[in-house]
CSV table of C-alpha atoms and ligand atoms in Angstrom, one decimal:
chain,number,residue,atom,x,y,z
A,562,LYS,CA,53.4,135.9,123.2
A,563,ILE,CA,52.1,136.5,126.7
A,564,MET,CA,49.1,135.2,128.5
A,565,VAL,CA,47.8,137.2,131.5
A,566,THR,CA,45.4,136.0,134.1
A,567,GLY,CA,43.5,138.5,136.3
A,568,ALA,CA,43.6,141.0,133.4
A,569,LEU,CA,40.8,143.1,134.9
A,570,GLY,CA,42.4,143.4,138.3
A,571,GLN,CA,44.2,146.4,139.8
A,572,ILE,CA,47.6,145.4,138.3
A,573,GLY,CA,46.3,143.3,135.4
A,574,SER,CA,44.2,146.1,133.8
A,575,GLU,CA,47.2,148.4,133.4
A,576,LEU,CA,49.7,145.5,132.8
A,577,ILE,CA,47.7,144.6,129.6
A,578,ALA,CA,48.1,148.1,128.2
A,579,LYS,CA,51.8,148.2,129.1
A,580,LEU,CA,52.6,144.8,127.6
A,581,ARG,CA,50.6,145.6,124.4
A,582,SER,CA,52.5,148.9,124.0
A,583,GLU,CA,55.8,147.0,124.5
A,584,TYR,CA,55.2,143.9,122.5
A,585,GLY,CA,52.1,144.5,120.3
A,586,THR,CA,48.4,144.1,121.0
A,587,ASP,CA,48.0,140.7,119.2
A,588,ASN,CA,50.9,139.2,121.3
A,589,VAL,CA,49.1,139.7,124.6
A,590,LEU,CA,46.1,137.5,125.6
A,591,ALA,CA,44.1,139.0,128.4
A,592,THR,CA,42.0,136.6,130.5
A,593,ASP,CA,39.8,137.0,133.5
A,594,ILE,CA,36.8,135.4,135.1
A,595,ARG,CA,34.4,137.8,133.5
A,596,ARG,CA,34.4,140.5,130.9
A,597,THR,CA,33.5,143.9,132.3
A,598,ASN,CA,31.8,146.6,130.4
A,599,SER,CA,35.1,148.5,130.0
A,600,ALA,CA,35.8,147.4,126.5
A,601,ILE,CA,39.0,145.5,126.2
A,602,GLU,CA,40.3,145.7,122.6
A,603,GLY,CA,42.7,142.9,121.6
A,604,PRO,CA,42.7,139.2,122.4
A,605,PHE,CA,40.5,138.4,125.5
A,606,GLU,CA,39.1,135.1,126.8
A,607,ILE,CA,37.0,134.3,129.9
A,608,LEU,CA,39.0,132.1,132.2
A,609,ASP,CA,38.5,130.9,135.8
A,610,VAL,CA,42.1,130.1,136.9
A,611,THR,CA,40.9,127.1,138.9
A,612,ASP,CA,40.0,125.5,135.5
A,613,THR,CA,43.2,123.8,134.5
A,614,ASN,CA,42.0,122.4,131.2
A,615,LYS,CA,40.7,125.6,129.9
A,616,MET,CA,43.9,127.4,131.0
A,617,HIS,CA,46.0,124.9,129.1
A,618,THR,CA,43.9,125.0,126.0
A,619,LEU,CA,43.9,128.9,125.9
A,620,ALA,CA,47.7,129.0,126.4
A,621,LYS,CA,48.3,126.3,123.8
A,622,ASP,CA,46.0,127.7,121.2
A,623,PHE,CA,47.4,131.2,121.6
A,624,GLY,CA,50.9,129.9,121.3
A,625,ALA,CA,51.9,131.7,124.6
A,626,ASP,CA,55.6,131.5,125.6
A,627,THR,CA,55.1,133.6,128.7
A,628,MET,CA,52.6,133.4,131.6
A,629,MET,CA,51.8,136.4,133.9
A,630,HIS,CA,49.6,135.1,136.7
A,631,MET,CA,47.9,138.1,138.3
A,632,ALA,CA,44.6,136.6,139.5
A,633,ALA,CA,44.3,136.6,143.3
A,634,LEU,CA,42.2,137.6,146.3
A,635,LEU,CA,43.9,140.4,148.2
A,636,SER,CA,44.6,140.6,151.9
A,637,ALA,CA,41.4,142.0,153.5
A,638,LYS,CA,39.1,139.9,151.2
A,639,ALA,CA,41.2,136.8,152.0
A,640,GLU,CA,40.7,137.4,155.7
A,641,GLU,CA,36.9,137.4,155.2
A,642,GLU,CA,37.0,134.2,153.1
A,643,PRO,CA,40.2,132.3,154.0
A,644,LEU,CA,39.1,128.9,152.5
A,645,PHE,CA,38.0,130.5,149.2
A,646,ALA,CA,41.3,132.5,149.2
A,647,TRP,CA,43.4,129.4,149.6
A,648,ASN,CA,41.5,127.6,146.8
A,649,LEU,CA,41.7,130.5,144.4
A,650,ASN,CA,45.2,131.8,145.3
A,651,MET,CA,47.0,128.4,145.6
A,652,GLY,CA,44.8,126.5,143.1
A,653,GLY,CA,45.2,129.2,140.5
A,654,LEU,CA,48.9,129.4,141.1
A,655,MET,CA,49.4,125.7,140.9
A,656,ASN,CA,47.4,125.5,137.6
A,657,SER,CA,49.4,128.4,136.0
A,658,LEU,CA,52.7,126.8,137.1
A,659,GLU,CA,51.7,123.4,135.7
A,660,VAL,CA,50.5,124.9,132.4
A,661,SER,CA,53.7,126.9,132.1
A,662,ARG,CA,55.8,123.7,132.8
A,663,GLU,CA,53.9,121.7,130.2
A,664,LEU,CA,54.2,124.4,127.6
A,665,ASN,CA,57.7,125.6,128.7
A,666,MET,CA,56.6,129.2,129.3
A,667,GLN,CA,58.6,131.9,131.2
A,668,PHE,CA,56.6,132.6,134.3
A,669,PHE,CA,55.8,135.7,136.5
A,670,THR,CA,53.6,136.1,139.5
A,671,PRO,CA,53.7,138.8,142.2
A,672,SER,CA,54.3,138.2,145.8
A,673,SER,CA,53.8,141.0,148.3
A,674,ILE,CA,55.1,142.8,151.5
A,675,GLY,CA,52.2,140.7,152.8
A,676,ALA,CA,54.6,137.7,152.7
A,677,PHE,CA,56.2,139.1,155.9
A,678,GLY,CA,54.8,138.9,159.4
A,679,PRO,CA,55.1,140.5,162.9
A,680,SER,CA,58.4,138.7,163.6
A,681,THR,CA,60.0,140.0,160.5
A,682,PRO,CA,62.4,143.0,161.0
A,683,LYS,CA,60.2,146.0,160.3
A,684,LYS,CA,62.7,148.5,159.0
A,685,ASP,CA,64.9,147.9,155.9
A,686,THR,CA,63.4,144.4,155.8
A,687,PRO,CA,66.1,142.3,154.1
A,688,GLN,CA,65.6,140.2,151.0
A,689,ASP,CA,66.3,137.0,152.9
A,690,THR,CA,64.7,137.0,156.3
A,691,LEU,CA,62.0,135.4,158.6
A,692,GLN,CA,58.6,135.1,156.9
A,693,ARG,CA,55.8,134.1,159.3
A,694,PRO,CA,52.8,136.1,158.1
A,695,THR,CA,49.6,136.0,160.1
A,696,THR,CA,47.2,136.5,157.3
A,697,MET,CA,45.8,133.9,154.8
A,698,TYR,CA,47.0,136.2,152.0
A,699,GLY,CA,50.5,136.1,153.5
A,700,VAL,CA,50.4,132.4,153.9
A,701,ASN,CA,49.4,132.2,150.2
A,702,LYS,CA,52.2,134.5,149.2
A,703,VAL,CA,55.0,132.6,151.2
A,704,ALA,CA,53.7,129.3,149.9
A,705,GLY,CA,53.6,130.8,146.4
A,706,GLU,CA,57.2,132.0,146.6
A,707,LEU,CA,58.4,128.6,147.7
A,708,LEU,CA,56.3,126.9,145.0
A,709,CYS,CA,57.7,129.1,142.2
A,710,ASP,CA,61.3,128.5,143.5
A,711,TYR,CA,60.5,124.8,143.5
A,712,TYR,CA,59.4,124.8,139.9
A,713,PHE,CA,62.6,126.6,139.0
A,714,HIS,CA,64.9,124.2,140.9
A,715,LYS,CA,62.9,121.0,140.2
A,716,PHE,CA,61.8,121.5,136.5
A,717,GLY,CA,64.0,124.4,135.4
A,718,LEU,CA,61.0,126.6,134.8
A,719,ASP,CA,62.0,130.2,134.4
A,720,THR,CA,59.9,131.6,137.3
A,721,ARG,CA,60.4,135.2,138.5
A,722,GLY,CA,58.5,137.4,141.0
A,723,VAL,CA,58.6,140.6,143.0
A,724,ARG,CA,57.2,141.4,146.5
A,725,PHE,CA,55.1,144.4,145.6
A,726,PRO,CA,54.3,147.1,148.2
A,727,GLY,CA,50.9,148.8,148.1
A,728,LEU,CA,50.2,149.9,144.5
A,729,ILE,CA,48.6,153.1,143.7
A,730,SER,CA,46.8,153.6,140.4
A,731,TYR,CA,44.0,155.7,138.9
A,732,VAL,CA,42.8,153.1,136.3
A,733,ALA,CA,41.2,150.2,138.2
A,734,GLN,CA,40.2,150.8,141.8
A,735,PRO,CA,41.8,147.9,143.9
A,736,GLY,CA,39.4,145.5,145.6
A,737,GLY,CA,39.8,144.2,149.1
A,738,GLY,CA,43.4,145.3,149.9
A,739,THR,CA,44.8,146.9,153.0
A,740,THR,CA,46.9,149.5,151.3
A,741,ASP,CA,43.9,150.7,149.2
A,742,TYR,CA,43.4,153.7,151.6
A,743,ALA,CA,46.2,155.3,149.6
A,744,VAL,CA,44.2,155.0,146.4
A,745,ASP,CA,40.8,155.9,148.0
A,746,ILE,CA,42.2,159.1,149.5
A,747,TYR,CA,42.9,160.6,146.1
A,748,TYR,CA,39.3,160.0,144.8
A,749,LYS,CA,37.8,161.4,148.0
A,750,ALA,CA,40.2,164.4,148.0
A,751,LEU,CA,38.8,165.4,144.6
A,752,GLU,CA,35.1,164.4,145.3
A,753,GLU,CA,34.7,165.6,148.9
A,754,ARG,CA,37.9,167.5,149.9
A,755,LYS,CA,38.1,165.1,152.9
A,756,TYR,CA,39.0,161.4,153.6
A,757,THR,CA,38.4,159.2,156.6
A,758,SER,CA,41.2,156.8,156.8
A,759,TYR,CA,40.6,153.2,158.1
A,760,ILE,CA,44.4,152.9,158.7
A,761,ALA,CA,45.7,154.8,161.8
A,762,GLU,CA,48.0,157.8,161.6
A,763,GLY,CA,51.6,156.7,162.0
A,764,THR,CA,51.1,153.4,160.3
A,765,TYR,CA,54.0,153.1,157.8
A,766,MET,CA,53.7,150.9,154.7
A,767,ASP,CA,55.7,150.5,151.5
A,768,MET,CA,54.0,152.0,148.4
A,769,MET,CA,54.7,152.4,144.7
A,770,TYR,CA,53.0,154.2,141.8
A,771,MET,CA,51.7,151.8,139.2
A,772,PRO,CA,53.9,153.0,136.3
A,773,ASP,CA,56.9,152.0,138.3
A,774,ALA,CA,55.4,148.6,139.2
A,775,LEU,CA,54.7,147.8,135.5
A,776,GLN,CA,58.2,148.8,134.5
A,777,ALA,CA,59.6,146.6,137.2
A,778,ILE,CA,57.7,143.6,135.8
A,779,VAL,CA,59.1,144.2,132.3
A,780,ASP,CA,62.6,144.8,133.5
A,781,LEU,CA,62.7,141.7,135.6
A,782,MET,CA,61.3,139.5,132.8
A,783,GLU,CA,63.9,140.8,130.4
A,784,ALA,CA,66.8,140.6,132.9
A,785,ASP,CA,69.7,138.3,132.1
A,786,PRO,CA,68.9,135.1,134.0
A,787,THR,CA,72.6,134.3,134.7
A,788,LYS,CA,72.6,137.5,136.9
A,789,LEU,CA,69.6,136.3,139.0
A,790,ASP,CA,70.7,134.7,142.3
A,791,HIS,CA,67.2,135.1,143.6
A,792,ARG,CA,63.9,134.3,141.8
A,793,ASN,CA,60.8,134.4,144.0
A,794,ALA,CA,60.5,137.0,145.0
A,795,PHE,CA,62.5,140.3,144.9
A,796,ASN,CA,61.8,143.1,147.5
A,797,VAL,CA,60.7,146.1,145.5
A,798,THR,CA,59.5,149.5,146.9
A,799,ALA,CA,59.5,153.2,145.9
A,800,MET,CA,58.5,154.9,149.2
A,801,SER,CA,57.2,154.3,152.7
A,802,PHE,CA,54.7,156.6,154.2
A,803,GLU,CA,51.9,156.8,156.8
A,804,PRO,CA,48.4,158.4,156.2
A,805,SER,CA,49.2,161.9,157.5
A,806,GLN,CA,52.1,162.2,155.0
A,807,ILE,CA,50.0,161.4,151.9
A,808,ALA,CA,47.4,163.8,153.3
A,809,ALA,CA,50.1,166.5,153.5
A,810,SER,CA,51.1,165.8,149.9
A,811,ILE,CA,47.5,166.2,148.7
A,812,LYS,CA,47.1,169.4,150.7
A,813,LYS,CA,49.9,171.0,148.6
A,814,HIS,CA,47.4,170.8,145.7
A,815,ILE,CA,44.1,171.0,147.6
A,816,PRO,CA,44.7,173.3,150.7
A,817,SER,CA,41.2,172.7,152.0
A,818,PHE,CA,41.7,168.9,152.1
A,819,GLU,CA,41.3,167.3,155.6
A,820,ILE,CA,42.0,163.8,156.7
A,821,ALA,CA,40.1,162.1,159.6
A,822,TYR,CA,40.6,158.6,161.1
A,823,ASP,CA,38.1,155.8,161.8
A,824,VAL,CA,40.3,152.8,162.2
A,825,ASP,CA,39.1,149.4,160.9
A,826,PRO,CA,40.6,146.9,163.4
A,827,VAL,CA,40.8,144.1,160.8
A,828,ARG,CA,42.8,146.0,158.2
A,829,GLN,CA,44.8,147.8,160.9
A,830,ALA,CA,45.9,144.4,162.3
A,831,ILE,CA,47.0,143.4,158.8
A,832,ALA,CA,48.9,146.6,158.3
A,833,ASP,CA,50.5,146.3,161.7
A,834,SER,CA,51.8,142.8,160.8
A,835,TRP,CA,53.6,144.1,157.8
A,836,PRO,CA,57.0,145.9,157.6
A,837,ASP,CA,57.3,149.6,157.7
A,838,SER,CA,59.9,149.8,154.9
A,839,ILE,CA,61.6,147.0,153.0
A,840,ASP,CA,65.1,146.9,151.5
A,841,PRO,CA,65.1,146.7,147.6
A,842,SER,CA,68.9,146.6,147.3
A,843,VAL,CA,69.1,143.0,145.9
A,844,ALA,CA,66.6,143.8,143.1
A,845,ILE,CA,68.7,146.9,142.3
A,846,ALA,CA,71.9,144.8,142.2
A,847,GLU,CA,70.6,141.7,140.3
A,848,TRP,CA,68.4,143.4,137.6
A,849,GLY,CA,68.7,147.1,137.9
A,850,PHE,CA,65.4,147.8,139.6
A,851,LYS,CA,64.6,151.6,139.7
A,852,THR,CA,61.6,153.9,140.2
A,853,ASN,CA,60.7,157.3,138.9
A,854,TYR,CA,57.9,158.4,141.3
A,855,ASN,CA,58.2,159.7,144.9
A,856,LEU,CA,55.2,160.7,147.0
A,857,ASP,CA,54.9,164.3,145.7
A,858,LYS,CA,55.4,163.3,142.0
A,859,MET,CA,52.9,160.5,142.3
A,860,THR,CA,50.3,162.9,144.0
A,861,ALA,CA,50.7,165.5,141.2
A,862,ASP,CA,50.1,162.8,138.6
A,863,MET,CA,47.3,161.0,140.4
A,864,LEU,CA,45.3,164.2,140.9
A,865,LEU,CA,45.8,165.3,137.4
A,866,LYS,CA,44.8,162.0,135.8
A,867,LEU,CA,41.9,161.5,138.3
A,868,LYS,CA,40.5,164.9,137.5
A,869,LEU,CA,40.4,164.0,133.8
A,870,LYS,CA,38.9,160.5,134.6
A,871,LEU,CA,36.2,161.9,137.0
A,872,SER,CA,35.3,164.7,134.6
A,873,ALA,CA,35.1,162.4,131.5
B,1668,LIG,C1,46.8,144.4,149.7
B,1668,LIG,N1,47.4,145.9,147.8
B,1668,LIG,O1,46.6,145.4,150.3
B,1668,LIG,C2,47.5,144.5,148.3
B,1668,LIG,C3,49.0,144.3,148.6
B,1668,LIG,C4,51.0,145.0,149.9
B,1668,LIG,C5,49.6,145.1,149.8
B,1668,LIG,O2,49.3,142.9,148.7
B,1668,LIG,O3,46.4,143.3,150.0
């Protein structure tokens, strides 16, 4: 039985559906700081992840044996409010680790390519390398990786994680990320036939379509633990592209689509501090990480599903 925090977020909202289809609706408890109008069928509870007691009570009463901690403030938002980001990202993580330790739950939380910094090798970024991020989000992610490994070595807690690239989805629009231009561009392509990118042409970042991200979480959590030499957190990626390449992919479907640039210095600085392309070979070797979507296949699916969503 799985408890998910941040269930209304960009990953959480689709992770709930994925887990419920894999394990049954009543075996997945969705929690978030508020209930949105988008009706969530199945078990749902209001939870602020900085409230340890309520988190413990909900997990215990539900009989959860697995915790998937997805609640966090993303990179751009965290740069606007670094102290709040520290308290939410680190306070929430510590609480979810402590509750998982007390109730002996298997544990998952995502890290990010944001856990790397300007001094990290930018191409084929290795699994084990220098991590000196220059954003509050990155500091939270590196500290989070070390904390999750600590709980594994010190308490034997079965913690696992992946360093996600930018994730692209059509269900919940991401809030406050840097890679979100790659989601916004699809909405604007359909609504306005043009998009003004806040990330400069030529800025490469790792990306992945949400279905591949969700499958990676399930595959990692079901992997044979004796095969895992690493725990927190595995490099995973599906593709690396820069804005003009995703624009070209969209133009194959919408020939009149045009991209323009109006660079946001804050989010550009964040993007420039991250790798261009990371190396997922350790995840492939230790638990069979794989992806199904490249840029053109993702674009075709995103435009199809968004057309349906926007016309609904
Ligand atoms: C962000 N989408 O932009 C998130 C993610 C790798 C990027 O961490 O902050």
